[in-house]
mmCIF file of C-alpha atoms in Angstrom:
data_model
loop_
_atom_site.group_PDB
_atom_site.id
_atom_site.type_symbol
_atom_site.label_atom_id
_atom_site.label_comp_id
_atom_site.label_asym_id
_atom_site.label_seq_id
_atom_site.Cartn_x
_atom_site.Cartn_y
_atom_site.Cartn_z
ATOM 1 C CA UNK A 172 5.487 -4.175 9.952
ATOM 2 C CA UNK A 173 5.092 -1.602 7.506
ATOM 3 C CA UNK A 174 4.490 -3.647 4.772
ATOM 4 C CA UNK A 175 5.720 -3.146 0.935
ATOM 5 C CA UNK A 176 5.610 0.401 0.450
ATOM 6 C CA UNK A 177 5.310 1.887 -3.142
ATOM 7 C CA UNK A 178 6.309 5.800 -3.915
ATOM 8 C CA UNK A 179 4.886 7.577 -5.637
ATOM 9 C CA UNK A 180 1.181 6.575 -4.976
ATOM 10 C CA UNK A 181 -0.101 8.799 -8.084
ATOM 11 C CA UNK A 182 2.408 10.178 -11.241
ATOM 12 C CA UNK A 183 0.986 12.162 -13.953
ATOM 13 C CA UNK A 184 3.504 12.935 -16.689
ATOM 14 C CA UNK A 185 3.790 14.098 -20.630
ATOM 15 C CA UNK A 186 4.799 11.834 -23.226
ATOM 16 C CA UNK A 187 8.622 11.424 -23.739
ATOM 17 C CA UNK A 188 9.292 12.077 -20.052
ATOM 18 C CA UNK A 189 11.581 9.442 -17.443
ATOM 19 C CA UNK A 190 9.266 8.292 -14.844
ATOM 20 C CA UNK A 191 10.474 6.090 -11.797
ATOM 21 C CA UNK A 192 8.825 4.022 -9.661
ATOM 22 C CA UNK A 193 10.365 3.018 -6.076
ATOM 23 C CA UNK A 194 9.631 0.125 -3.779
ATOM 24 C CA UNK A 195 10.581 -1.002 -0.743
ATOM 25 C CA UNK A 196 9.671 -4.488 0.222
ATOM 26 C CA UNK A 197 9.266 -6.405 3.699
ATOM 27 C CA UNK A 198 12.488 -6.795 5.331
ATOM 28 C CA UNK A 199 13.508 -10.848 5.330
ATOM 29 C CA UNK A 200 11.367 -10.807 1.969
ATOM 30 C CA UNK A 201 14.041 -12.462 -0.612
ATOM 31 C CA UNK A 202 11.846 -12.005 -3.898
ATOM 32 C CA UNK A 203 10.439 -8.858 -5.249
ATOM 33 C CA UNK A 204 8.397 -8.870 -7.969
ATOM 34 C CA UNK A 205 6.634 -5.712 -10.483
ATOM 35 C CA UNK A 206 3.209 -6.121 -11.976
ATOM 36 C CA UNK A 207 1.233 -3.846 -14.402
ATOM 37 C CA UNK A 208 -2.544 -3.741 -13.855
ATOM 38 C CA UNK A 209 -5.233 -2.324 -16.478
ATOM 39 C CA UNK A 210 -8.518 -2.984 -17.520
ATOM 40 C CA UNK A 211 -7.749 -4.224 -20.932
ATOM 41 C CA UNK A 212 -4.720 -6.884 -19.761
ATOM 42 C CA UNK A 213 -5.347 -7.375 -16.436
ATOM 43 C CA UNK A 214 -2.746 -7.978 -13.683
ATOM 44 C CA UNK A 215 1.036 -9.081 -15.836
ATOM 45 C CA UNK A 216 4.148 -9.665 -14.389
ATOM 46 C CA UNK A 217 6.751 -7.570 -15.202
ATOM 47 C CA UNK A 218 9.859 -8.918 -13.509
ATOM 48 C CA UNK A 219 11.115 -10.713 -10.765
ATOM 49 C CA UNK A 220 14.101 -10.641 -8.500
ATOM 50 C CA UNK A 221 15.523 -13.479 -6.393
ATOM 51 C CA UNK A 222 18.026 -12.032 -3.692
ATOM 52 C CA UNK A 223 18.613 -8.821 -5.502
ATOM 53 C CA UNK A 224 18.943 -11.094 -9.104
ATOM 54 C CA UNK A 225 16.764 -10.645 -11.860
ATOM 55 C CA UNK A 226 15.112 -14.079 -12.430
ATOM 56 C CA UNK A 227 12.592 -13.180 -15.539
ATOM 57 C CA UNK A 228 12.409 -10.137 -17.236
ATOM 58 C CA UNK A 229 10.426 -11.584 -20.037
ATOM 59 C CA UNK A 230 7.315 -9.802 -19.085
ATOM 60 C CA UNK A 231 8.957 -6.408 -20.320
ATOM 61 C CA UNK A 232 7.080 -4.633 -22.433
ATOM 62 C CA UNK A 233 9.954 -3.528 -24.607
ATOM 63 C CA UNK A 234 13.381 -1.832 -23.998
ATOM 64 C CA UNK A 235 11.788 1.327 -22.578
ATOM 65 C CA UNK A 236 11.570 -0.500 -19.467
ATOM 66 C CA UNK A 237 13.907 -1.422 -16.557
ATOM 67 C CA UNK A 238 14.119 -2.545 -13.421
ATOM 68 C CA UNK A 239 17.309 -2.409 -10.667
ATOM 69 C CA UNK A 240 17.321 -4.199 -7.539
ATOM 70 C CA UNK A 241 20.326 -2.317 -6.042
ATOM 71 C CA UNK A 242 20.068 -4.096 -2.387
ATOM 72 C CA UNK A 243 17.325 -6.062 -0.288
ATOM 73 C CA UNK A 244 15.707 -2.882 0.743
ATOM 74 C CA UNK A 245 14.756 -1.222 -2.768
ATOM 75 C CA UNK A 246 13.883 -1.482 -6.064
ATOM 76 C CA UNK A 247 13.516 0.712 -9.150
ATOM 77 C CA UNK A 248 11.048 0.219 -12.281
ATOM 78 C CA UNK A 249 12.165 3.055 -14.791
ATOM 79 C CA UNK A 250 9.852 3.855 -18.002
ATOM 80 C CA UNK A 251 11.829 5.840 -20.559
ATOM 81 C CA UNK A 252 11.037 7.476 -22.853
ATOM 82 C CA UNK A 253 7.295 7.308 -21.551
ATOM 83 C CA UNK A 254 4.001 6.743 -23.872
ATOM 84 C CA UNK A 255 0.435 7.131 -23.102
ATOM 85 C CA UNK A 256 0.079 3.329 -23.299
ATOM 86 C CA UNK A 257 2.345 2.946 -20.244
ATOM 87 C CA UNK A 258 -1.014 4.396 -17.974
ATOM 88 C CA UNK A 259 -1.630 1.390 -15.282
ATOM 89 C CA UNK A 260 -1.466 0.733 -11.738
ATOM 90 C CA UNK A 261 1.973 -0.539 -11.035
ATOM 91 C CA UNK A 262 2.334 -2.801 -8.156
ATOM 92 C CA UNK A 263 5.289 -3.978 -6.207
ATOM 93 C CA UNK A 264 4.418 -7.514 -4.323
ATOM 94 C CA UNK A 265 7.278 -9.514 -2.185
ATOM 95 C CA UNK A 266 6.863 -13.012 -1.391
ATOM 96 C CA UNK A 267 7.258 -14.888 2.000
ATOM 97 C CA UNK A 268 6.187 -18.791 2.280
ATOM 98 C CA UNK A 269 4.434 -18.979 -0.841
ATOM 99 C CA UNK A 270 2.428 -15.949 -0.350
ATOM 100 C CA UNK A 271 2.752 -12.145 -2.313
ATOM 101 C CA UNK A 272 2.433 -9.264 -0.281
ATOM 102 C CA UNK A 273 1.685 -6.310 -2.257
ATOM 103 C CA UNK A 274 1.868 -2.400 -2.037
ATOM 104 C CA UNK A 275 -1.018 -0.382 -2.811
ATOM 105 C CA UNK A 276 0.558 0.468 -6.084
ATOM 106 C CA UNK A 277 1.207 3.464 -8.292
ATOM 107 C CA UNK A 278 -1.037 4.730 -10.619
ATOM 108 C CA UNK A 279 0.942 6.087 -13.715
ATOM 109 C CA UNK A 280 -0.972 8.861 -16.364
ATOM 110 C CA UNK A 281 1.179 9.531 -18.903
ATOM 111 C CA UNK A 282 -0.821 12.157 -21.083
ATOM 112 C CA UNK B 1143 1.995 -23.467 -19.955
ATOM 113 C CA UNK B 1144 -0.217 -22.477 -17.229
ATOM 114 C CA UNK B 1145 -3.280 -20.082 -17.559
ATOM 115 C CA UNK B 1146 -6.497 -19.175 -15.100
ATOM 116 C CA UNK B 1147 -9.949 -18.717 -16.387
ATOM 117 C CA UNK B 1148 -12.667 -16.874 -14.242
ATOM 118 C CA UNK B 1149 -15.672 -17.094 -15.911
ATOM 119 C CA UNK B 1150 -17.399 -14.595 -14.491
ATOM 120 C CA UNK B 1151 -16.240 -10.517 -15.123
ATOM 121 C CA UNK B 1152 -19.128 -9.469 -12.577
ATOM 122 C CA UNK B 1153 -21.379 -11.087 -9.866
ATOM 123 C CA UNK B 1154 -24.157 -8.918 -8.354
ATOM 124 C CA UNK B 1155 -25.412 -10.158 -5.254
ATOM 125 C CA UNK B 1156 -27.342 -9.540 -2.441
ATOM 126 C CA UNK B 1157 -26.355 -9.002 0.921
ATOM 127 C CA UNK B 1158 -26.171 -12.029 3.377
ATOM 128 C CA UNK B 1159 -27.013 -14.368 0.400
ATOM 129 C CA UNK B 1160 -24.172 -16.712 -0.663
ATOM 130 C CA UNK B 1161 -21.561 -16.275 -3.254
ATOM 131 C CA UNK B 1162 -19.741 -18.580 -5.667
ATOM 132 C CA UNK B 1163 -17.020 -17.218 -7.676
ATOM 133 C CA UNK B 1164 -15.968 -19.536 -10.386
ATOM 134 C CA UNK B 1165 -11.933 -20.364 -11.443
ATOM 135 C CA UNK B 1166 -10.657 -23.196 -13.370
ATOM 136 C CA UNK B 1167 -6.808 -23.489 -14.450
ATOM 137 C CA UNK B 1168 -5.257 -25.249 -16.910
ATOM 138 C CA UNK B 1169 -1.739 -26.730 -16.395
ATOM 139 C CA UNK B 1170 0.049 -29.968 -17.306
ATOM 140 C CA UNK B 1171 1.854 -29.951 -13.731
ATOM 141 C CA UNK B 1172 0.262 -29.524 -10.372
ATOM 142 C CA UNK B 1173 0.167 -26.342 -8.799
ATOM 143 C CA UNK B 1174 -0.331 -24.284 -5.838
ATOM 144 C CA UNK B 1175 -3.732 -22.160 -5.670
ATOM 145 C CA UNK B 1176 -4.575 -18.895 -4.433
ATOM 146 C CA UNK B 1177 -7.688 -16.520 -3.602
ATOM 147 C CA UNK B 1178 -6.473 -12.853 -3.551
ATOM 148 C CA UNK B 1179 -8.983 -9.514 -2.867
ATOM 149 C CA UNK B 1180 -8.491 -6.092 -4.129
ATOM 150 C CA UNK B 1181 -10.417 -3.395 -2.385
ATOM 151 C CA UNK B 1182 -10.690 -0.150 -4.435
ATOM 152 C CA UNK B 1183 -7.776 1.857 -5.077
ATOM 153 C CA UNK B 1184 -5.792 -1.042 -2.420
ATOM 154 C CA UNK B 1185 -2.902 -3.911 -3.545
ATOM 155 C CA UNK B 1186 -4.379 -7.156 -3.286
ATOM 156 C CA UNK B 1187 -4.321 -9.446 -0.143
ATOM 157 C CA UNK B 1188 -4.213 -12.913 0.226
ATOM 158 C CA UNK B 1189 -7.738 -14.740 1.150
ATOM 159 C CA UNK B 1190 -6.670 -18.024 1.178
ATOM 160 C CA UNK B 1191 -4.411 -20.650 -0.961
ATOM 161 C CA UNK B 1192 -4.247 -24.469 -1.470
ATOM 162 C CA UNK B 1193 -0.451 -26.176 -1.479
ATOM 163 C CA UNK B 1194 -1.291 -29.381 -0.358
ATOM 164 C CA UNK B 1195 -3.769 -31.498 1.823
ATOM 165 C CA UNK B 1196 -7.515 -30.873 2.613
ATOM 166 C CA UNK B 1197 -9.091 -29.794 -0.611
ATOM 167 C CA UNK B 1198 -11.242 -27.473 1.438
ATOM 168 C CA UNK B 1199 -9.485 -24.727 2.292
ATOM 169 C CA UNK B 1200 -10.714 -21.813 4.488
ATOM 170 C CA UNK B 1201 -9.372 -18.323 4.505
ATOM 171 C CA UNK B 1202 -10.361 -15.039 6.169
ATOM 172 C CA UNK B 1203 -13.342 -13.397 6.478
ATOM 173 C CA UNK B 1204 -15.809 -16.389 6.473
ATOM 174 C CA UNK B 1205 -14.336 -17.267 2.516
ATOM 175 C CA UNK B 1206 -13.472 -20.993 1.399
ATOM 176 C CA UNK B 1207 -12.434 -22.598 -1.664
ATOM 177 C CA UNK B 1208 -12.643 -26.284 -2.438
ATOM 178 C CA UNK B 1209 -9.472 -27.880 -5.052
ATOM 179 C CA UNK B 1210 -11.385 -29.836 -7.524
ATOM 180 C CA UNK B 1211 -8.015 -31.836 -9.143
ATOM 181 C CA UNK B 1212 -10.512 -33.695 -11.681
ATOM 182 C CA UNK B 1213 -12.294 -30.129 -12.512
ATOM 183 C CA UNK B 1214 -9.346 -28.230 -12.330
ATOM 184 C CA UNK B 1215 -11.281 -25.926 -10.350
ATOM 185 C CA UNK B 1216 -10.508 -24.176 -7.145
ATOM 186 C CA UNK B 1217 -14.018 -21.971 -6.499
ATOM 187 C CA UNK B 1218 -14.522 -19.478 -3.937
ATOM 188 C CA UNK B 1219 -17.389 -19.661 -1.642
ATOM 189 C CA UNK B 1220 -19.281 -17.949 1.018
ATOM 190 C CA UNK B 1221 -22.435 -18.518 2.891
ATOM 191 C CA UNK B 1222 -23.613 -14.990 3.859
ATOM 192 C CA UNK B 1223 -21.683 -11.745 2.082
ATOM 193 C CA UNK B 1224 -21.865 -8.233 3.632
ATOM 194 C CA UNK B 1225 -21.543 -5.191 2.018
ATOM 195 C CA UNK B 1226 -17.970 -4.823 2.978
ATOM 196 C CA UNK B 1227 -17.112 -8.076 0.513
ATOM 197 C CA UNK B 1228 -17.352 -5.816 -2.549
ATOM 198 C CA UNK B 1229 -14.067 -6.214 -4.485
ATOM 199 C CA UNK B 1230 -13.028 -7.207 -7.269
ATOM 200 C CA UNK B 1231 -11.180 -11.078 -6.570
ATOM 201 C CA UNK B 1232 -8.177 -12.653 -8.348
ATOM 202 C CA UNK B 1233 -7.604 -16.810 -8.471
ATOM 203 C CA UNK B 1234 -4.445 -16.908 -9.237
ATOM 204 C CA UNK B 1235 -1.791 -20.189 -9.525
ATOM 205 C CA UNK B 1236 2.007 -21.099 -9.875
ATOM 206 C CA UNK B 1237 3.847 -24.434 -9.787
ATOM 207 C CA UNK B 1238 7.284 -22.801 -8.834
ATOM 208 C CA UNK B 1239 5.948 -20.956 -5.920
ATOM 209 C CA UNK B 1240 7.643 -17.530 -7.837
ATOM 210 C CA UNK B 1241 5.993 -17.734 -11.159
ATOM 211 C CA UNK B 1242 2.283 -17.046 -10.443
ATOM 212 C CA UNK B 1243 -0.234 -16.407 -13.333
ATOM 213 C CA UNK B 1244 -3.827 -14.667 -12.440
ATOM 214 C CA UNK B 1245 -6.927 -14.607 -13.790
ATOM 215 C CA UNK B 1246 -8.551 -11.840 -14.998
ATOM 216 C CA UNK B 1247 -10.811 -11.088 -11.994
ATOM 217 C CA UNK B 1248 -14.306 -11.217 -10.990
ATOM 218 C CA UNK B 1249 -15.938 -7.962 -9.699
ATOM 219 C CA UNK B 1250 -18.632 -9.135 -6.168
ATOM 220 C CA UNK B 1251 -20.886 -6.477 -6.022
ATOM 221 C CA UNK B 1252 -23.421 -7.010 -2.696
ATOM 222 C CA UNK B 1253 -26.369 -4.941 -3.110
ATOM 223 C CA UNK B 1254 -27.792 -3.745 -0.215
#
């Protein structure tokens, strides 16, 4: 098994631009979930989906954000308009008997 | 609410000595536990978890964490680290099994 794999693994952008982030979890894996990791706030959840259904969105930073679950093979986190506070590691993680598999993330510079 | 404290940002330690990496939780239900590792510039991976039973619980790569309900602990130990156990590692716990909260991470650093 490939495991969850995140694209792209490294995004540098300018302020103001649409950046998208793409995962594709474990097949049979019914939840997906997004986290943001940085050094200030740590690891937060973002949002979760159960069977393609967004459960909590509550971790959201704000309306610049959004997340699609289109089918049980891929998943979307879009940032727009971008700011230089959105810079993190974002990882995808999809869970199977109580345990989260996660990509190696994507680490987003938004200058 | 739930939250996860990990006392300790950084532990330096030397190689083959033992380790103890500190988490307590706080949460007015009970819970499921976890030990996760992050190698650099790697997703995290699962050491080991409690969900029921044994309080001691052994994972991989010679770790172990003991449930301390009275505590509310759930510390990670091992007897002899390498050089290979430097990562940072996240206790992190849910009581939905989908909701999971982490802590903020403590960074093992083995010296050789």
């Amino acid at each position: 098994d490939a495991g969850v794999i995140q694209s792209p693994r490294h995004e540098v952008t300018e302020m103001g631009q649409e950046v998208t982030l793409r995962c594709k979890p474990i097949s049979g894996h019914n939840s997906l979930f997004w986290y943001r990791q940085t050094m200030m706030r740590g690891l937060e959840l973002l949002i979760y989906f159960n069977n393609n259904v967004p459960i909590d969105d509550s971790g959201m930073p704000e309306d610049r954000f959004s997340a699609k679950m289109p089918n049980a093979s891929f998943s979307t986190l879009k940032i727009q308009p971008s700011e230089p506070r959105d810079s993190a590691v974002y990882f995808c993680a999809s869970l199977y008997t109580g345990e989260l598999f996660f990509g190696e993330g994507s680490r987003l510079t938004v200058l | 609410a739930q939250s996860v404290t990990q006392l300790d940002s950084q532990v330096p330690v030397f190689e083959e000595a033992p380790v103890e990496l500190r988490c307590n939780y706080s949460s007015s239900v009970s819970v499921y536990l976890f030990w996760y590792v992050q190698y650099p510039n790697q997703g995290l991976q699962l050491l080991l978890k409690y969900l029921s039973g044994s309080t001691l619980v052994k994972g991989i790569n010679g770790f172990e964490a003991e449930f301390n309900k009275s505590q509310t602990s759930f510390h990670l130990r091992k007897p002899s680290v390498h050089i290979s156990d430097t990562a940072e590692y996240f206790c992190a716990v849910t009581f939905t099994g989908q909701n999971f909260v982490f802590g903020p991470g403590t960074r093992l650093s083995v010296l050789p």
